[in-house]
Coordinates of C-alpha atoms in Angstrom, one line a residue:
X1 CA 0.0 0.0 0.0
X2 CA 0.6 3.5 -0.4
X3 CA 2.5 6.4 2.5
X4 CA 0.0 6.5 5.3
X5 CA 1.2 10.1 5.6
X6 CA -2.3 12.3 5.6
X7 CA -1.4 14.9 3.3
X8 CA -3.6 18.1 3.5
X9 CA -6.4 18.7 1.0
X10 CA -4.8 22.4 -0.4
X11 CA -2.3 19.8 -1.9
X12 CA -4.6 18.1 -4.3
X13 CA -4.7 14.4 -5.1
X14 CA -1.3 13.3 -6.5
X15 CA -3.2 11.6 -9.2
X16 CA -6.6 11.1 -10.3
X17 CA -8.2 8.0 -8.6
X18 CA -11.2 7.2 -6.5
X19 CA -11.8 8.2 -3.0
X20 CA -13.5 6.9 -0.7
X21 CA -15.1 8.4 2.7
X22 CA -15.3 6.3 5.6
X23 CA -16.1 6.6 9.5
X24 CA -15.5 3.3 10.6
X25 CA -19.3 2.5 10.8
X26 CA -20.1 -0.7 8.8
X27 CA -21.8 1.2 5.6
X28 CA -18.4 2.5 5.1
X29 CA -16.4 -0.4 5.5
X30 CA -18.8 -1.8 3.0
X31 CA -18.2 0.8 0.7
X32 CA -14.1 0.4 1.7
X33 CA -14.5 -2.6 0.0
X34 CA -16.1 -1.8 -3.4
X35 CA -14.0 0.9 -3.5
X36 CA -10.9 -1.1 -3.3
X37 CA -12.2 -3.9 -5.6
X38 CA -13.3 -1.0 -8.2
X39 CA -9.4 0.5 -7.4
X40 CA -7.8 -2.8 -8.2
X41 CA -10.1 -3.0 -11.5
X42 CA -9.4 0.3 -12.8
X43 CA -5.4 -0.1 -11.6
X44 CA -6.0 3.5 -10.0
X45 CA -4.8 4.6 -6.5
X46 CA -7.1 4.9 -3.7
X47 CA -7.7 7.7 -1.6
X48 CA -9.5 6.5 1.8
X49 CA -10.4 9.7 3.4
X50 CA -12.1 10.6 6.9
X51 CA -12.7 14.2 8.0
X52 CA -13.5 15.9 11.4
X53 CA -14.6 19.6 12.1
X54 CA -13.3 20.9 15.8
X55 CA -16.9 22.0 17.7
X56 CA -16.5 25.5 19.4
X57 CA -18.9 25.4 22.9
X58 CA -20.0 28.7 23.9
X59 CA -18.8 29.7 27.6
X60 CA -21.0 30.4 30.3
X61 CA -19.9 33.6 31.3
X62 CA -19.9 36.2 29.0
X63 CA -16.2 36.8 29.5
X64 CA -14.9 34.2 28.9
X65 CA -15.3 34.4 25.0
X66 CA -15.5 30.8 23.6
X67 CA -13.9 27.5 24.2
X68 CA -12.6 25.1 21.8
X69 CA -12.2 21.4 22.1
X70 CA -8.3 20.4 21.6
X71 CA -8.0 19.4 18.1
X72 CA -4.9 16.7 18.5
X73 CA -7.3 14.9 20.7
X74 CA -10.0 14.7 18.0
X75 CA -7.4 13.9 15.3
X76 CA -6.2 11.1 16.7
X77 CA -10.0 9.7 16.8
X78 CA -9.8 10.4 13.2
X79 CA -6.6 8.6 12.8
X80 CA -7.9 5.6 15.2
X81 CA -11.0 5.2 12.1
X82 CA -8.6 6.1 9.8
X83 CA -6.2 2.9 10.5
X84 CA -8.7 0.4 11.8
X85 CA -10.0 0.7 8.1
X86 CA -7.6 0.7 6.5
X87 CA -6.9 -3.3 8.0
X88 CA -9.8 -4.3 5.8
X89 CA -7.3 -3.5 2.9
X90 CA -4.8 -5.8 4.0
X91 CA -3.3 -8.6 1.2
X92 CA -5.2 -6.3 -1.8
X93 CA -2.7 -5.2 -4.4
X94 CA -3.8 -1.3 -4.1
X95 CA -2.2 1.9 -4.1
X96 CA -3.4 3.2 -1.0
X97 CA -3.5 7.0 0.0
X98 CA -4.8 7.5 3.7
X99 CA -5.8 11.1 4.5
X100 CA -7.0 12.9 7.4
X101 CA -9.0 16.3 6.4
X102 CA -10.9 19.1 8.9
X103 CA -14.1 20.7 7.4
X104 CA -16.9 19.5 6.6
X105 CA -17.5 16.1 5.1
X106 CA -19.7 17.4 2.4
X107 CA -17.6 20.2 1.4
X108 CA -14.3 18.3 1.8
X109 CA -15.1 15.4 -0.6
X110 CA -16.7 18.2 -3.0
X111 CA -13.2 19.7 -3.0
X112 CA -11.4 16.2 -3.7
X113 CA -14.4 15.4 -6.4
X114 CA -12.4 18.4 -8.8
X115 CA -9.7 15.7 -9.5
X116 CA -10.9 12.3 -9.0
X117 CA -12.2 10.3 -11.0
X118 CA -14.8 8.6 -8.7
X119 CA -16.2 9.0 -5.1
X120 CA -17.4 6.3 -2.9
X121 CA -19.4 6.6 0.2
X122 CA -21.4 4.0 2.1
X123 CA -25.4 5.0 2.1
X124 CA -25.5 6.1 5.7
X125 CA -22.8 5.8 8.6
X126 CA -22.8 7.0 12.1
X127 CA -23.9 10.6 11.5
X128 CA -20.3 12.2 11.1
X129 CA -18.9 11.7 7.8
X130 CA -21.1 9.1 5.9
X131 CA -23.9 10.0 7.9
X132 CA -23.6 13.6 7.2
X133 CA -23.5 12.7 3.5
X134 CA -26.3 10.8 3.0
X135 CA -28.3 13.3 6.0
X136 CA -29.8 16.8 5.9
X137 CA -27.4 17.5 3.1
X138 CA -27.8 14.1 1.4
X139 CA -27.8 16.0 -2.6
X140 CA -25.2 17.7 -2.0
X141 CA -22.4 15.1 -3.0
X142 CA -23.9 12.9 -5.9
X143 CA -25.8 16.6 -7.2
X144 CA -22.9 18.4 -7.1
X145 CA -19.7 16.0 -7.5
X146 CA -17.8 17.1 -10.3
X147 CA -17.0 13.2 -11.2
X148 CA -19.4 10.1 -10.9
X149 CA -20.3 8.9 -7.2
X150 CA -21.0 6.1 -6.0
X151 CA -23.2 4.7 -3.6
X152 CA -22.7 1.9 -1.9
X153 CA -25.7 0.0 0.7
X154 CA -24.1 -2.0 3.5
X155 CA -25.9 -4.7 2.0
X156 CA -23.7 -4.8 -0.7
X157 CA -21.4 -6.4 1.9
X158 CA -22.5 -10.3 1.1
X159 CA -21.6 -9.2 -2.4
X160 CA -18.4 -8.7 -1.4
X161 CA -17.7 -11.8 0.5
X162 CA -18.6 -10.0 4.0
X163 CA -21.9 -10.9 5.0
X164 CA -21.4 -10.1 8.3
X165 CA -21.4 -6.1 7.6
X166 CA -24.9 -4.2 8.6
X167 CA -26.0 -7.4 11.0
X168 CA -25.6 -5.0 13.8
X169 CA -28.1 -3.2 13.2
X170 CA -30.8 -4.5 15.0
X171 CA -32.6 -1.6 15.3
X172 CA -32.7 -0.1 11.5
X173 CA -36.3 0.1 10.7
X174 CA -35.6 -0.4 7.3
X175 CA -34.3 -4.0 7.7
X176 CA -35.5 -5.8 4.6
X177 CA -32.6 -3.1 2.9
X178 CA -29.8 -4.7 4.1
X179 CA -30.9 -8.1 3.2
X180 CA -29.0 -9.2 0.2
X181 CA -30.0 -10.0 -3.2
X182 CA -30.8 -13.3 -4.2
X183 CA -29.5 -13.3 -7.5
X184 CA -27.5 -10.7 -9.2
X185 CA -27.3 -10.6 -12.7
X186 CA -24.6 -10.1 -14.7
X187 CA -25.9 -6.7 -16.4
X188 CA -25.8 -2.8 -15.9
X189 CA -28.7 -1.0 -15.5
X190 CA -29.5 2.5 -16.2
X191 CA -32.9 4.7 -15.9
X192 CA -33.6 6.8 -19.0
X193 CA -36.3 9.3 -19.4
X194 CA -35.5 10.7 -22.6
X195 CA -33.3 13.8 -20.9
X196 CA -29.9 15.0 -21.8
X197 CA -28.6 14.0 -18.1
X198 CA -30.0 10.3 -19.2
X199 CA -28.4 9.9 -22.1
X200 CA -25.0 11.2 -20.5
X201 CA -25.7 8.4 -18.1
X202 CA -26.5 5.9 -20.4
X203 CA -23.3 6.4 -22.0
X204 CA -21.5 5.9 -18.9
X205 CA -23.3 3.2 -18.1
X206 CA -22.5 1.5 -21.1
X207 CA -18.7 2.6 -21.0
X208 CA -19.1 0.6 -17.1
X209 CA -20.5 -2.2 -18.8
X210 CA -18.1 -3.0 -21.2
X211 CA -15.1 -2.8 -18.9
X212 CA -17.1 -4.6 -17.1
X213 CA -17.6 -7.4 -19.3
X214 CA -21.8 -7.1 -18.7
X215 CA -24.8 -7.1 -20.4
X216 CA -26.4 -3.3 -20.3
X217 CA -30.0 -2.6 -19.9
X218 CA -31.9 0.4 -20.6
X219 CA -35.4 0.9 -18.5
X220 CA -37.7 3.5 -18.5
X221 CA -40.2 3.8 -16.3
X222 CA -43.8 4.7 -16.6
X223 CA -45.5 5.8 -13.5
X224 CA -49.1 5.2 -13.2
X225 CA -52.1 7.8 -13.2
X226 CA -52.5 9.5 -10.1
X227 CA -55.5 11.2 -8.9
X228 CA -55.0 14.4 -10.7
X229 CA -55.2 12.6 -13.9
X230 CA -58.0 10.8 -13.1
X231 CA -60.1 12.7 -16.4
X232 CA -57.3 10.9 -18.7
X233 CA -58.5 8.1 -20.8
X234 CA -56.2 6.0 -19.2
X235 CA -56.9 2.5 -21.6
X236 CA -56.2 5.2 -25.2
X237 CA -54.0 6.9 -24.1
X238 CA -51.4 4.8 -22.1
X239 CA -51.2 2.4 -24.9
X240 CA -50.4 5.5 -27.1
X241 CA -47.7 6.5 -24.2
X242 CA -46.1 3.0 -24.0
X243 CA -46.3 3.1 -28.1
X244 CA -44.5 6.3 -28.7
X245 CA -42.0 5.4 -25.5
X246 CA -41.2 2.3 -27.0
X247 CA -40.1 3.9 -30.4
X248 CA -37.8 6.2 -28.8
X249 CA -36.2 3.6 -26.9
X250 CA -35.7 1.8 -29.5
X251 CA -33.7 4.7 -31.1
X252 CA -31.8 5.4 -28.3
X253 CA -30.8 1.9 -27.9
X254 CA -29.6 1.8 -31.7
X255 CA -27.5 5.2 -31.0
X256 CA -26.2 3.9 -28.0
X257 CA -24.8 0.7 -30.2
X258 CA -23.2 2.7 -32.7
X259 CA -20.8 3.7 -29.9
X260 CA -20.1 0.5 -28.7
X261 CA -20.9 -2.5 -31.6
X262 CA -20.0 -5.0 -29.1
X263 CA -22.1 -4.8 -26.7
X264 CA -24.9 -6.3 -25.4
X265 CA -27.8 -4.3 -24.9
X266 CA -31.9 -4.5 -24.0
X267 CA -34.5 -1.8 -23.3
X268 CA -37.3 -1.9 -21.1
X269 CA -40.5 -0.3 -20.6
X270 CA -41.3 -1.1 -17.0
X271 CA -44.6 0.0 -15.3
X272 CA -44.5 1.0 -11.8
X273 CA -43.1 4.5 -9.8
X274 CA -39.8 4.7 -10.6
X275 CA -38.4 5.1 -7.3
X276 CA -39.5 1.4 -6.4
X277 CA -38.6 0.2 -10.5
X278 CA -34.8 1.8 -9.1
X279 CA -34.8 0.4 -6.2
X280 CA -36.0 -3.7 -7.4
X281 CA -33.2 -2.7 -10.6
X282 CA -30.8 -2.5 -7.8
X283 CA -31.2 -5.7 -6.2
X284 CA -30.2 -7.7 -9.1
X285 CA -27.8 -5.6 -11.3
X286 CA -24.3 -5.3 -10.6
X287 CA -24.3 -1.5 -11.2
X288 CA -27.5 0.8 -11.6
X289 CA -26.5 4.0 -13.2
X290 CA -28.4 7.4 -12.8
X291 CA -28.1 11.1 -14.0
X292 CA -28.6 13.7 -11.4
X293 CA -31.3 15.4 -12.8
X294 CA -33.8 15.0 -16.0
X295 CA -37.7 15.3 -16.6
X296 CA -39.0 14.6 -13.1
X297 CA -38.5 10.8 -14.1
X298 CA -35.8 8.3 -13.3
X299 CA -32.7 11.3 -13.3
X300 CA -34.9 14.0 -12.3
X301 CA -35.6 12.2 -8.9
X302 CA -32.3 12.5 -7.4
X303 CA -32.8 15.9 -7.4
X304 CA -36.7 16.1 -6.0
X305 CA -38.3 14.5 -2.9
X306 CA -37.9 10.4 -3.7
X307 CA -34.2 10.9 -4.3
X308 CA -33.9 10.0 0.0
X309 CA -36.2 6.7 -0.7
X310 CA -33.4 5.5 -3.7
X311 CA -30.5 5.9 -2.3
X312 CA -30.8 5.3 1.0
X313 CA -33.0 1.8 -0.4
X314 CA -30.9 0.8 -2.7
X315 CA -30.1 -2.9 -3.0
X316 CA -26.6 -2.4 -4.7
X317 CA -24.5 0.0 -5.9
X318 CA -25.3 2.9 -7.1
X319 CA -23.8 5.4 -9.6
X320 CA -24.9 9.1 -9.7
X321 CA -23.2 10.6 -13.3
X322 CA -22.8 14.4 -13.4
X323 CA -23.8 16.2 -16.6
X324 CA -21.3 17.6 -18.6
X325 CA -20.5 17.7 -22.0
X326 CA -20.2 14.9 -24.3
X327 CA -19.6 15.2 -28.5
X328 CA -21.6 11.6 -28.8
X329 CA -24.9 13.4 -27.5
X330 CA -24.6 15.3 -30.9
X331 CA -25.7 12.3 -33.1
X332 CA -28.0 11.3 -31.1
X333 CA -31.3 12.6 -32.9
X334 CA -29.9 10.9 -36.3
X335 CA -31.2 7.6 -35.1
X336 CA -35.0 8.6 -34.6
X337 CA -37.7 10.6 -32.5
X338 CA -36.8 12.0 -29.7
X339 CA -39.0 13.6 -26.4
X340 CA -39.3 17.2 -27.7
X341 CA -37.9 19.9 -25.4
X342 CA -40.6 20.5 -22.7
X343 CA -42.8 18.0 -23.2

């Protein structure tokens, strides 16, 4: 492995690579452990990073100013999490790059996110790092990241030959999340809804499927009527929805194989609210690939209220793809229709 010298973040990364937030709960032990696996895969370095902010306590008396709680003391917590995770790395041929940063989590792995290549972070932890993440700011890294992040459920741990992660948590109300996956197939999934942001991230998805070696499947979902479109002819005009959806995923599925011949790819049109077609995607896919924002659909969520429900539900691993620009989108509408702008 790498120097375990923490090196401060105004120096940068010494190379682009993935990094990885951890807090020594379980979720990000799990996500250690992808992150490592996806390290060793790419033959990039790994950055495993844990940050700590020093709390300032108000003094009673009014002279007395403010106190601060000693910051060697809290950085050698930090650097207690810090090597006890770094253990679970032990035998794997990875460049490893330990740091310790102060700030906030958020903001700190924002900062890093300008030169990596991918973050990692476990779907909740114990409401420090992880936690904070995935809390009241839970948008701000996979919205804002300027590379892909992933997501990684502690569940994902049986996938990863450690079943015993997340059993200790007895009390999770959500329990049936961290029970693993059956069967997973070997295929990456990604939502499309006919955005920009969805066909950015079905190109990466396709680009993570054939590095991959996998199968890639495109779903779109199609969320049923609601009261407020109870006057809709729901039997004409549903079929003329699925019709028209199915024509244009059919285009996109031909543009996405003119940039990559070779591999293997399905669409579905899948009826259900996409946040639980996401989520049941999840449990069997290797990879399920997202956009961060799009027409209110399967993108557009992770920016609007059900973007908590996916990713803290999530069966497996999740990848949130920024927008940015990408020539390939350009030849897109040459293969066929295409959802007009605003509709």
């Amino acid at each position: 492995m790498g120097s375990e010298h923490a090196e401060g973040l105004s120096q940068g990364l010494e190379q682009h690579g993935i990094v990885v937030g951890v807090d020594g709960s379980d979720q990000s032990t799990c996500a250690l452990l992808w992150a490592a696996q996806e390290a060793e895969r790419r033959k990039a370095p790994l950055y495993v990073v844990t940050a700590y902010t020093v709390p300032v306590f108000a003094a009673s008396s009014m002279d007395a100013g403010y106190a601060t709680v000693d910051d060697d003391v809290i950085r050698e917590s930090a650097q207690a999490v810090l090597q006890e995770s770094l253990t679970h790395l032990e035998g794997l041929r990875v460049d490893v790059h330990p740091r310790i940063e102060t700030g906030d989590a958020a903001g700190v792995l924002l900062d890093l996110s300008e030169e990596a290549e991918l973050m990692v972070v476990g779907s909740r932890g114990r409401g420090g790092f992880v936690g904070r993440l995935l809390g009241s700011v839970s948008s701000a890294l996979p919205a804002h990241a300027k590379c892909p992040t992933a997501i990684i459920p502690v569940c994902t741990g049986a996938r990863l030959g450690h079943p015993e992660l997340g059993r200790k948590q007895g009390r999770d109300k959500d329990k049936d999340r961290d029970k693993p996956a059956a069967v997973v197939e070997p295929v990456v999934v990604v939502g499309v809804d006919g955005s920009e942001q969805a066909r950015m991230a079905s190109l990466a998805a396709a680009e993570e499927a054939r590095t991959r070696g996998l199968a890639l499947r495109v779903i779109c979902s199609v969320a049923p009527f609601n009261g407020s479109l109870a006057w809709v002819p729901a039997p004409v005009d549903r079929e003329a929805l699925h019709a028209d959806l199915a024509v244009q995923l059919a285009a996109g599925r031909d543009w996405l194989q003119s940039h990559y011949p070779d591999l293997d790819i399905t669409v579905d049109l899948v009826d259900g609210p996409p946040a639980e077609v996401l989520i049941a995607a999840s449990a069997t896919s290797e990879l399920l690939v997202v956009g961060t924002r799009g027409r209110g659909g399967f993108a557009g969520m992770l920016m609007g209220s059900t973007s908590q429900g996916v990713l803290h539900h999530a069966r497996g691993p999740v990848l949130v793809v920024p927008d940015r620009a990408d020539p390939r989108l350009e030849d897109r509408r040459s293969f066929g229709p295409m959802i007009a702008p605003g509709r």
